[in-house]
Amino acid sequence: MSKRVDLLVGAQWGDEGKGKVVDVAGADVDVFVRYQGGANAGHTVIADGQKIVFHLLPSGMLYPGKLCILGNGLVIDPEQFLNETSDLFNRGQDRARLAVSPHAHVVMPYHKMLDKLQEEARGKGRKIGTTGRGIGPCYVDKYSRSGLRIQDLLDENILRERLTYILEEKNQLFTKLYNQKPLAFDEIYEPARKWGNAIAPYVDDTRALLRKAVDDGQHILLEGAQAALLDIDHGTYPYVTSSSTSAAGAFTGTGLSPHDLTRVISVVKAYTTRVGEGPFPTEDFGEAGEKLRTNGGEFGATTGRPRRCGWLDMVALKYSTELNGADVIALTKLDVLGGMGDIKVCTAYELDNGDKITTWPTDTGILSEVKPVYETLPGWNDDISGCKSFDDLPENAKSYINYIERALNTPIVLIGTGADRTQTINRGF
Ligand code: IMP
């Protein structure tokens, strides 16, 4: 039986439009999987004129009858999980097809409190600009072996015992370091126990389910959240998220092996955006940036924050294409560039001493000092949202696509021309 395991990952700083690509690509997928991050993600899908934002659940949940998995690599906020599932079930989705790994970690209320307190303590100039969803503190507990896993919520004795020890430690932090009131055990324990009861029906051996699905030749889509440049190891540290967002994270986050993978789909937005703090060489503070933000609706799906906007950065994209081992590219939001006039593409970074570099630096701190070196490409004014094939596109839009393909040596097989799932050009996806 031939395998079909696709991995979809972001190539920039997130918000590339991965939700839409999953939705478009999902028609013949059997199993959708999320494997890292948590409710910091905001994957927007517009189907039949309705906008749905997924934070935790795989975007494939909109397809009836498919299996959706939350893998062990996630950090799950139970309240968010229960709200998101009940919203979907109220829309008529079937609950039997959702499976949650017992080994995923639980984002507890104290993680969200710590996320905010730590950001405040970092202060201006050093804060990360997190989503405030408790992601960093939860992963810290996972790696320091002080975390609670989904399976711990299912056994009241284990939950009580672990939480007693954990809260002793957390209360030291709250009272001594952050000058806060200690947390009362029952205020944390009681809701956690109820979450356990509510989540229990979904808990399953997700690794074994996936293993069987792969061996049976089912089509699996692994949905990455955030993106390569926010990767804890390979991103613009410390301005990153706390998980392995590049392709490699899919294996630790599911229990699949690298041999299982058949294709990496890299999702590239036709320009660049970033939310939160951190270096962004092609950020445009003028009219172009403002136009991209307005035309592209660039406001965070999770926090509502305006996204920082700028031109496409080929130095960053070459790096993330290598890092993710991209086989194909899905290029999103090409329509937003219509009417922008000339289009700029960054091909190198100029350093303080005038030297130019064309590869990603190991010291990403210098990215906030470098000057982008641009090549200018002709733009187009036509509205491309109705284009159904590559040939329908204006010549300059075709040249832009060809330019990116050549520079990244990777075929662009899907092109987004508007927000709706129908506004997509398929070039052999
Ligand atoms: P955290 O993941 O909430 O800890 O935030 C760390 C950094 O990652 C911040 O700059 C966030 O804005 C960014 N980030 C986290 N999730 C997303 C996402 O889904 N899209 C874009 N940026 C994100």
Short mmCIF file of C-alpha atoms and ligand atoms in Angstrom, two decimals:
data_model
loop_
_atom_site.label_atom_id
_atom_site.label_comp_id
_atom_site.label_asym_id
_atom_site.label_seq_id
_atom_site.Cartn_x
_atom_site.Cartn_y
_atom_site.Cartn_z
CA MET A 1 0.00 0.00 0.00
CA SER A 2 1.60 3.31 -0.96
CA LYS A 3 1.93 5.94 1.72
CA ARG A 4 0.60 9.49 1.49
CA VAL A 5 1.72 11.58 4.40
CA ASP A 6 1.79 15.31 3.66
CA LEU A 7 3.30 17.80 6.06
CA LEU A 8 2.20 21.40 5.74
CA VAL A 9 4.41 24.06 7.34
CA GLY A 10 4.70 27.83 7.37
CA ALA A 11 7.78 29.37 5.72
CA GLN A 12 7.80 32.82 7.33
CA TRP A 13 6.69 34.14 10.74
CA GLY A 14 3.25 32.55 10.70
CA ASP A 15 -0.08 33.76 9.35
CA GLU A 16 0.77 32.55 5.85
CA GLY A 17 -2.78 31.28 5.38
CA LYS A 18 -2.14 27.66 6.34
CA GLY A 19 -5.77 27.16 7.43
CA LYS A 20 -7.04 27.93 3.98
CA VAL A 21 -4.49 25.66 2.30
CA VAL A 22 -5.45 22.78 4.63
CA ASP A 23 -9.07 23.42 3.80
CA VAL A 24 -8.42 23.45 0.04
CA ALA A 25 -6.07 20.46 0.15
CA GLY A 26 -8.31 18.55 2.52
CA ALA A 27 -10.96 17.16 0.20
CA ASP A 28 -9.18 13.82 -0.25
CA VAL A 29 -7.42 13.71 3.14
CA ASP A 30 -8.48 10.97 5.57
CA VAL A 31 -6.69 12.10 8.73
CA PHE A 32 -5.86 15.67 9.84
CA VAL A 33 -3.29 16.13 12.59
CA ARG A 34 -2.00 18.98 14.71
CA TYR A 35 1.29 18.18 16.41
CA GLN A 36 2.84 21.27 18.09
CA GLY A 37 1.94 24.62 19.62
CA GLY A 38 -1.46 25.27 21.10
CA ALA A 39 -4.17 27.89 21.08
CA ASN A 40 -1.61 30.54 20.08
CA ALA A 41 -2.43 29.58 16.48
CA GLY A 42 -5.27 31.18 14.57
CA HIS A 43 -6.11 29.29 11.41
CA THR A 44 -8.83 31.01 9.46
CA VAL A 45 -11.01 29.11 7.03
CA ILE A 46 -13.71 30.77 4.93
CA ALA A 47 -16.16 28.24 3.57
CA ASP A 48 -19.57 28.95 2.05
CA GLY A 49 -19.21 32.62 3.07
CA GLN A 50 -18.68 31.71 6.73
CA LYS A 51 -15.47 32.56 8.58
CA ILE A 52 -14.24 30.02 11.12
CA VAL A 53 -11.06 30.48 13.15
CA PHE A 54 -9.40 27.38 14.60
CA HIS A 55 -6.95 27.84 17.44
CA LEU A 56 -6.43 24.28 18.64
CA LEU A 57 -8.38 21.90 16.46
CA PRO A 58 -7.10 20.88 13.03
CA SER A 59 -8.61 22.99 10.25
CA GLY A 60 -9.76 19.70 8.71
CA MET A 61 -12.54 19.55 11.31
CA LEU A 62 -14.80 21.21 8.73
CA TYR A 63 -14.74 18.10 6.56
CA PRO A 64 -17.40 15.65 7.68
CA GLY A 65 -16.39 12.12 8.58
CA LYS A 66 -12.58 12.57 8.67
CA LEU A 67 -10.44 11.63 11.64
CA CYS A 68 -8.83 14.63 13.40
CA ILE A 69 -5.95 14.15 15.81
CA LEU A 70 -4.34 16.34 18.44
CA GLY A 71 -0.89 14.79 18.84
CA ASN A 72 1.36 14.46 21.85
CA GLY A 73 3.44 17.51 20.91
CA LEU A 74 0.62 19.96 21.57
CA VAL A 75 -0.03 22.02 24.65
CA ILE A 76 -3.80 21.93 25.13
CA ASP A 77 -5.83 24.54 26.95
CA PRO A 78 -8.83 22.46 28.07
CA GLU A 79 -11.24 25.41 28.22
CA GLN A 80 -10.31 26.45 24.69
CA PHE A 81 -10.57 22.84 23.53
CA LEU A 82 -14.05 22.42 25.01
CA ASN A 83 -15.29 25.77 23.65
CA GLU A 84 -13.95 25.06 20.18
CA THR A 85 -15.38 21.56 20.05
CA SER A 86 -18.81 22.60 21.32
CA ASP A 87 -18.94 25.38 18.69
CA LEU A 88 -18.24 22.83 15.99
CA PHE A 89 -20.62 20.22 17.37
CA ASN A 90 -23.34 22.87 17.47
CA ARG A 91 -22.70 23.29 13.76
CA GLY A 92 -23.42 19.61 13.34
CA GLN A 93 -19.88 18.13 13.27
CA ASP A 94 -19.49 14.58 14.50
CA ARG A 95 -17.64 14.16 17.83
CA ALA A 96 -16.64 10.53 17.26
CA ARG A 97 -13.83 11.48 14.92
CA LEU A 98 -11.69 13.58 17.23
CA ALA A 99 -8.80 11.93 19.11
CA VAL A 100 -6.51 13.56 21.68
CA SER A 101 -3.16 12.17 22.77
CA PRO A 102 -2.93 11.33 26.49
CA HIS A 103 0.65 12.64 26.32
CA ALA A 104 -0.19 16.15 25.17
CA HIS A 105 0.49 18.69 27.91
CA VAL A 106 -2.19 20.74 29.61
CA VAL A 107 -2.06 24.53 29.58
CA MET A 108 -3.19 25.38 33.12
CA PRO A 109 -4.49 28.76 34.34
CA TYR A 110 -1.16 29.41 36.07
CA HIS A 111 0.66 29.09 32.73
CA LYS A 112 -1.43 31.89 31.27
CA MET A 113 -0.87 34.02 34.38
CA LEU A 114 2.88 33.39 34.22
CA ASP A 115 2.97 34.21 30.50
CA LYS A 116 1.55 37.68 31.26
CA LEU A 117 3.68 38.27 34.37
CA GLN A 118 6.86 37.28 32.55
CA GLU A 119 6.07 39.59 29.64
CA GLU A 120 5.44 42.48 32.07
CA ALA A 121 8.69 41.71 33.88
CA ARG A 122 10.65 41.69 30.61
CA GLY A 123 9.38 45.19 29.96
CA LYS A 124 9.71 47.36 26.88
CA GLY A 125 12.55 46.40 24.59
CA ARG A 126 12.82 42.85 25.91
CA LYS A 127 9.29 41.50 25.76
CA ILE A 128 8.55 38.82 23.17
CA GLY A 129 5.03 39.95 22.33
CA THR A 130 3.54 36.54 23.12
CA THR A 131 -0.10 35.70 22.49
CA GLY A 132 -0.62 35.38 26.26
CA ARG A 133 -1.96 31.84 25.82
CA GLY A 134 0.45 30.28 28.32
CA ILE A 135 2.44 28.47 25.64
CA GLY A 136 5.99 29.21 26.84
CA PRO A 137 5.40 28.43 30.54
CA CYS A 138 3.60 25.19 29.65
CA TYR A 139 6.47 23.96 27.47
CA VAL A 140 8.91 24.98 30.21
CA ASP A 141 7.04 22.71 32.64
CA LYS A 142 7.00 19.92 30.07
CA TYR A 143 10.78 20.00 29.69
CA SER A 144 11.45 20.50 33.39
CA ARG A 145 9.17 17.50 34.02
CA SER A 146 6.74 19.49 36.14
CA GLY A 147 3.93 19.41 33.61
CA LEU A 148 0.49 17.87 33.69
CA ARG A 149 -0.40 15.68 30.77
CA ILE A 150 -3.92 15.01 29.49
CA GLN A 151 -3.75 11.55 31.03
CA ASP A 152 -3.08 13.10 34.47
CA LEU A 153 -6.45 14.85 34.28
CA LEU A 154 -8.19 11.49 33.93
CA ASP A 155 -7.16 10.08 37.30
CA GLU A 156 -8.25 12.11 40.32
CA ASN A 157 -5.59 10.65 42.62
CA ILE A 158 -2.74 11.32 40.24
CA LEU A 159 -4.10 14.78 39.48
CA ARG A 160 -4.37 15.61 43.19
CA GLU A 161 -0.89 14.35 43.95
CA ARG A 162 0.87 16.05 41.04
CA LEU A 163 -1.01 19.29 41.39
CA THR A 164 -0.19 19.50 45.11
CA TYR A 165 3.51 19.40 44.36
CA ILE A 166 3.26 21.66 41.29
CA LEU A 167 1.23 24.33 43.08
CA GLU A 168 3.67 24.44 45.97
CA GLU A 169 6.36 25.34 43.48
CA LYS A 170 4.19 27.77 41.48
CA ASN A 171 3.03 29.56 44.61
CA GLN A 172 6.64 30.24 45.56
CA LEU A 173 7.01 31.94 42.20
CA PHE A 174 3.75 33.88 42.44
CA THR A 175 4.31 35.15 45.96
CA LYS A 176 8.08 35.61 46.17
CA LEU A 177 9.01 36.66 42.65
CA TYR A 178 5.87 38.29 41.30
CA ASN A 179 4.31 39.61 44.49
CA GLN A 180 0.98 37.93 43.78
CA LYS A 181 -1.48 36.05 45.97
CA PRO A 182 -0.95 32.27 46.17
CA LEU A 183 -3.35 30.08 44.20
CA ALA A 184 -5.80 28.03 46.26
CA PHE A 185 -5.57 24.31 45.52
CA ASP A 186 -9.31 23.73 45.04
CA GLU A 187 -9.66 26.64 42.63
CA ILE A 188 -7.26 24.89 40.28
CA TYR A 189 -8.03 21.27 41.09
CA GLU A 190 -11.84 21.35 40.75
CA PRO A 191 -12.01 22.77 37.21
CA ALA A 192 -9.11 20.51 36.15
CA ARG A 193 -10.99 17.44 37.37
CA LYS A 194 -14.07 18.51 35.40
CA TRP A 195 -11.96 19.14 32.28
CA GLY A 196 -10.60 15.61 32.64
CA ASN A 197 -14.13 14.16 32.67
CA ALA A 198 -15.12 16.23 29.63
CA ILE A 199 -11.98 15.37 27.61
CA ALA A 200 -11.86 11.67 28.57
CA PRO A 201 -14.09 10.46 25.69
CA TYR A 202 -11.64 11.88 23.14
CA VAL A 203 -8.45 10.44 24.62
CA ASP A 204 -6.91 7.70 22.53
CA ASP A 205 -3.56 6.26 21.50
CA THR A 206 -3.06 8.76 18.71
CA ARG A 207 0.36 7.37 17.74
CA ALA A 208 -1.12 3.92 17.18
CA LEU A 209 -4.11 5.38 15.30
CA LEU A 210 -1.77 7.26 13.01
CA ARG A 211 0.53 4.26 12.55
CA LYS A 212 -2.42 2.18 11.41
CA ALA A 213 -3.72 4.93 9.15
CA VAL A 214 -0.31 5.25 7.46
CA ASP A 215 0.07 1.48 7.10
CA ASP A 216 -3.44 1.26 5.62
CA GLY A 217 -2.42 3.78 2.94
CA GLN A 218 -4.70 6.53 4.19
CA HIS A 219 -3.93 10.12 3.23
CA ILE A 220 -2.60 12.00 6.26
CA LEU A 221 -2.16 15.76 6.50
CA LEU A 222 0.07 17.02 9.31
CA GLU A 223 -0.87 20.64 9.98
CA GLY A 224 1.98 22.76 11.28
CA ALA A 225 1.20 25.87 13.30
CA GLN A 226 3.26 29.10 13.44
CA ALA A 227 6.24 28.83 11.06
CA ALA A 228 9.93 28.12 10.51
CA LEU A 229 11.23 31.54 11.55
CA LEU A 230 9.43 31.20 14.91
CA ASP A 231 11.06 27.80 15.58
CA ILE A 232 12.53 27.46 19.09
CA ASP A 233 15.85 26.17 17.68
CA HIS A 234 16.03 27.64 14.20
CA GLY A 235 14.05 30.87 14.44
CA THR A 236 14.90 34.42 15.48
CA TYR A 237 15.55 33.44 19.13
CA PRO A 238 14.49 34.71 21.65
CA TYR A 239 11.69 36.19 19.51
CA VAL A 240 10.20 32.80 18.75
CA THR A 241 7.50 30.52 20.05
CA SER A 242 8.33 27.61 22.34
CA SER A 243 7.88 24.63 20.02
CA SER A 244 9.55 23.04 16.99
CA THR A 245 7.56 24.75 14.26
CA SER A 246 9.70 23.62 11.33
CA ALA A 247 9.18 20.27 9.63
CA ALA A 248 11.19 18.24 12.15
CA GLY A 249 8.64 18.89 14.91
CA ALA A 250 6.09 16.70 13.15
CA PHE A 251 7.88 13.51 14.24
CA THR A 252 8.38 14.22 17.92
CA GLY A 253 4.88 15.69 18.00
CA THR A 254 3.14 12.58 16.65
CA GLY A 255 5.36 9.51 17.04
CA LEU A 256 5.52 9.01 13.26
CA SER A 257 8.97 8.38 11.85
CA PRO A 258 10.78 10.51 9.24
CA HIS A 259 10.45 7.54 6.85
CA ASP A 260 6.68 7.99 6.88
CA LEU A 261 6.73 11.38 5.25
CA THR A 262 6.03 11.63 1.54
CA ARG A 263 5.81 15.38 0.90
CA VAL A 264 6.50 18.72 2.57
CA ILE A 265 4.23 21.57 1.51
CA SER A 266 5.69 24.95 2.41
CA VAL A 267 3.15 27.74 2.71
CA VAL A 268 4.55 31.11 1.59
CA LYS A 269 2.60 34.36 1.74
CA ALA A 270 3.23 36.58 -1.34
CA TYR A 271 4.65 39.24 1.03
CA THR A 272 5.81 39.07 4.66
CA THR A 273 4.12 39.72 7.99
CA ARG A 274 5.05 39.30 11.61
CA VAL A 275 3.11 39.69 14.89
CA GLY A 276 4.83 40.42 18.16
CA GLU A 277 8.38 41.64 18.64
CA GLY A 278 11.61 40.60 16.93
CA PRO A 279 13.67 41.41 13.85
CA PHE A 280 11.94 41.78 10.48
CA PRO A 281 14.37 43.10 7.82
CA THR A 282 11.78 43.88 5.12
CA GLU A 283 9.24 45.54 7.42
CA ASP A 284 7.80 48.58 5.65
CA PHE A 285 6.80 51.48 7.91
CA GLY A 286 5.44 53.59 5.03
CA GLU A 287 2.59 53.52 2.59
CA ALA A 288 3.38 50.07 1.19
CA GLY A 289 3.25 48.43 4.63
CA GLU A 290 -0.01 50.18 5.43
CA LYS A 291 -1.54 49.13 2.11
CA LEU A 292 -0.52 45.50 2.61
CA ARG A 293 -2.07 45.53 6.09
CA THR A 294 -5.35 47.05 4.87
CA ASN A 295 -5.67 45.08 1.63
CA GLY A 296 -4.55 41.83 3.25
CA GLY A 297 -6.68 42.23 6.40
CA GLU A 298 -3.48 41.73 8.40
CA PHE A 299 -4.79 41.68 11.95
CA GLY A 300 -4.06 38.73 14.28
CA ALA A 301 -6.69 35.97 14.28
CA THR A 302 -5.85 35.15 17.92
CA THR A 303 -5.09 38.54 19.48
CA GLY A 304 -6.49 41.04 16.95
CA ARG A 305 -3.11 42.83 16.94
CA PRO A 306 -2.21 44.67 13.69
CA ARG A 307 0.45 42.62 11.92
CA ARG A 308 3.70 44.21 10.87
CA CYS A 309 3.92 44.08 7.06
CA GLY A 310 6.62 44.21 4.39
CA TRP A 311 7.96 42.77 1.15
CA LEU A 312 8.94 39.22 0.36
CA ASP A 313 12.30 38.23 1.82
CA MET A 314 14.12 35.69 -0.35
CA VAL A 315 17.06 35.34 2.06
CA ALA A 316 14.67 34.20 4.80
CA LEU A 317 12.69 32.04 2.39
CA LYS A 318 15.77 30.23 1.05
CA TYR A 319 16.65 29.40 4.64
CA SER A 320 13.18 28.15 5.59
CA THR A 321 12.83 26.19 2.33
CA GLU A 322 16.04 24.33 3.20
CA LEU A 323 15.10 23.89 6.83
CA ASN A 324 11.67 22.46 6.04
CA GLY A 325 12.88 20.41 3.07
CA ALA A 326 10.04 21.88 1.03
CA ASP A 327 8.97 19.73 -1.93
CA VAL A 328 6.29 22.13 -3.14
CA ILE A 329 5.06 25.62 -2.30
CA ALA A 330 1.55 26.93 -1.76
CA LEU A 331 1.72 30.68 -2.45
CA THR A 332 -1.03 32.56 -0.64
CA LYS A 333 -2.64 36.01 -0.88
CA LEU A 334 -1.20 36.89 -4.30
CA ASP A 335 -4.31 39.04 -4.91
CA VAL A 336 -3.21 41.44 -2.14
CA LEU A 337 -0.27 42.62 -4.29
CA GLY A 338 -2.61 43.84 -7.07
CA GLY A 339 -2.59 47.64 -7.33
CA MET A 340 0.57 48.00 -5.19
CA GLY A 341 2.59 49.44 -8.09
CA ASP A 342 6.11 48.03 -8.42
CA ILE A 343 6.82 45.05 -6.20
CA LYS A 344 10.01 44.79 -4.19
CA VAL A 345 11.79 41.54 -3.34
CA CYS A 346 14.66 41.39 -0.86
CA THR A 347 17.64 39.46 -2.27
CA ALA A 348 20.38 40.31 0.25
CA TYR A 349 21.04 42.07 3.55
CA GLU A 350 23.50 44.94 3.78
CA LEU A 351 25.54 45.03 6.98
CA ASP A 352 26.75 48.15 8.84
CA ASN A 353 30.17 47.95 7.13
CA GLY A 354 28.58 47.86 3.66
CA ASP A 355 29.12 44.11 3.12
CA LYS A 356 26.19 42.22 1.66
CA ILE A 357 25.08 38.75 2.74
CA THR A 358 22.70 36.48 0.87
CA THR A 359 22.45 33.69 3.44
CA TRP A 360 20.66 33.60 6.78
CA PRO A 361 23.04 34.68 9.57
CA THR A 362 23.67 32.45 12.59
CA ASP A 363 23.48 35.55 14.79
CA THR A 364 19.89 36.55 14.06
CA GLY A 365 20.33 39.55 16.36
CA ILE A 366 21.96 41.36 13.42
CA LEU A 367 18.70 41.09 11.48
CA SER A 368 17.38 44.12 13.32
CA GLU A 369 20.36 46.18 12.05
CA VAL A 370 20.65 45.01 8.42
CA LYS A 371 19.32 46.98 5.45
CA PRO A 372 17.35 44.95 2.91
CA VAL A 373 18.71 45.03 -0.65
CA TYR A 374 15.77 45.03 -3.04
CA GLU A 375 15.18 44.00 -6.61
CA THR A 376 12.15 45.71 -8.13
CA LEU A 377 9.67 43.73 -10.19
CA PRO A 378 6.76 45.16 -12.19
CA GLY A 379 3.38 44.87 -10.50
CA TRP A 380 -0.17 44.57 -11.83
CA ASN A 381 -3.42 46.43 -11.29
CA ASP A 382 -5.90 43.77 -12.30
CA ASP A 383 -8.13 42.07 -9.77
CA ILE A 384 -7.01 38.44 -9.93
CA SER A 385 -9.59 37.07 -7.52
CA GLY A 386 -11.62 35.52 -10.36
CA CYS A 387 -8.64 33.85 -12.12
CA LYS A 388 -9.17 30.11 -12.36
CA SER A 389 -5.88 29.06 -13.96
CA PHE A 390 -2.26 30.17 -14.15
CA ASP A 391 -2.85 31.30 -17.75
CA ASP A 392 -5.63 33.68 -16.60
CA LEU A 393 -3.19 35.66 -14.45
CA PRO A 394 -1.68 38.98 -15.63
CA GLU A 395 1.80 38.55 -17.18
CA ASN A 396 3.51 40.36 -14.29
CA ALA A 397 1.82 38.10 -11.72
CA LYS A 398 3.04 35.06 -13.68
CA SER A 399 6.57 36.53 -13.74
CA TYR A 400 6.45 37.06 -9.96
CA ILE A 401 5.49 33.41 -9.43
CA ASN A 402 8.20 32.23 -11.83
CA TYR A 403 10.75 34.42 -10.06
CA ILE A 404 9.97 32.87 -6.66
CA GLU A 405 10.02 29.34 -8.07
CA ARG A 406 13.42 29.91 -9.66
CA ALA A 407 14.92 31.56 -6.59
CA LEU A 408 13.74 28.78 -4.27
CA ASN A 409 14.15 26.00 -6.80
CA THR A 410 10.78 24.64 -5.72
CA PRO A 411 7.54 24.43 -7.71
CA ILE A 412 4.56 26.58 -6.71
CA VAL A 413 1.63 24.23 -7.04
CA LEU A 414 -1.16 26.16 -5.35
CA ILE A 415 -1.85 29.90 -5.68
CA GLY A 416 -4.26 31.80 -3.43
CA THR A 417 -6.18 34.57 -5.21
CA GLY A 418 -8.71 35.42 -2.49
CA ALA A 419 -9.94 34.35 0.93
CA ASP A 420 -12.58 31.84 -0.14
CA ARG A 421 -11.66 28.19 -0.71
CA THR A 422 -12.81 28.55 -4.34
CA GLN A 423 -10.31 31.36 -4.96
CA THR A 424 -7.36 29.05 -5.51
CA ILE A 425 -5.39 28.06 -8.60
CA ASN A 426 -4.28 24.45 -8.60
CA ARG A 427 -1.13 23.79 -10.67
CA GLY A 428 -0.70 20.10 -10.00
CA PHE A 429 -1.10 20.13 -6.24
P1 IMP B 1 3.72 32.56 22.02
O1 IMP B 1 3.65 31.44 21.03
O2 IMP B 1 2.37 33.02 22.49
O3 IMP B 1 4.66 32.27 23.14
O4 IMP B 1 4.34 33.84 21.28
C1 IMP B 1 5.68 33.90 20.85
C2 IMP B 1 5.81 34.63 19.51
O5 IMP B 1 5.22 33.84 18.48
C3 IMP B 1 5.08 35.99 19.47
O6 IMP B 1 5.82 36.85 18.64
C4 IMP B 1 3.77 35.65 18.81
O7 IMP B 1 3.18 36.77 18.17
C5 IMP B 1 4.22 34.61 17.79
N1 IMP B 1 3.15 33.69 17.43
C6 IMP B 1 2.64 32.67 18.16
N2 IMP B 1 1.67 32.03 17.49
C7 IMP B 1 1.57 32.64 16.30
C8 IMP B 1 0.76 32.40 15.15
O8 IMP B 1 -0.05 31.47 15.08
N3 IMP B 1 0.95 33.26 14.11
C9 IMP B 1 1.87 34.25 14.14
N4 IMP B 1 2.66 34.50 15.17
C10 IMP B 1 2.51 33.70 16.26
#
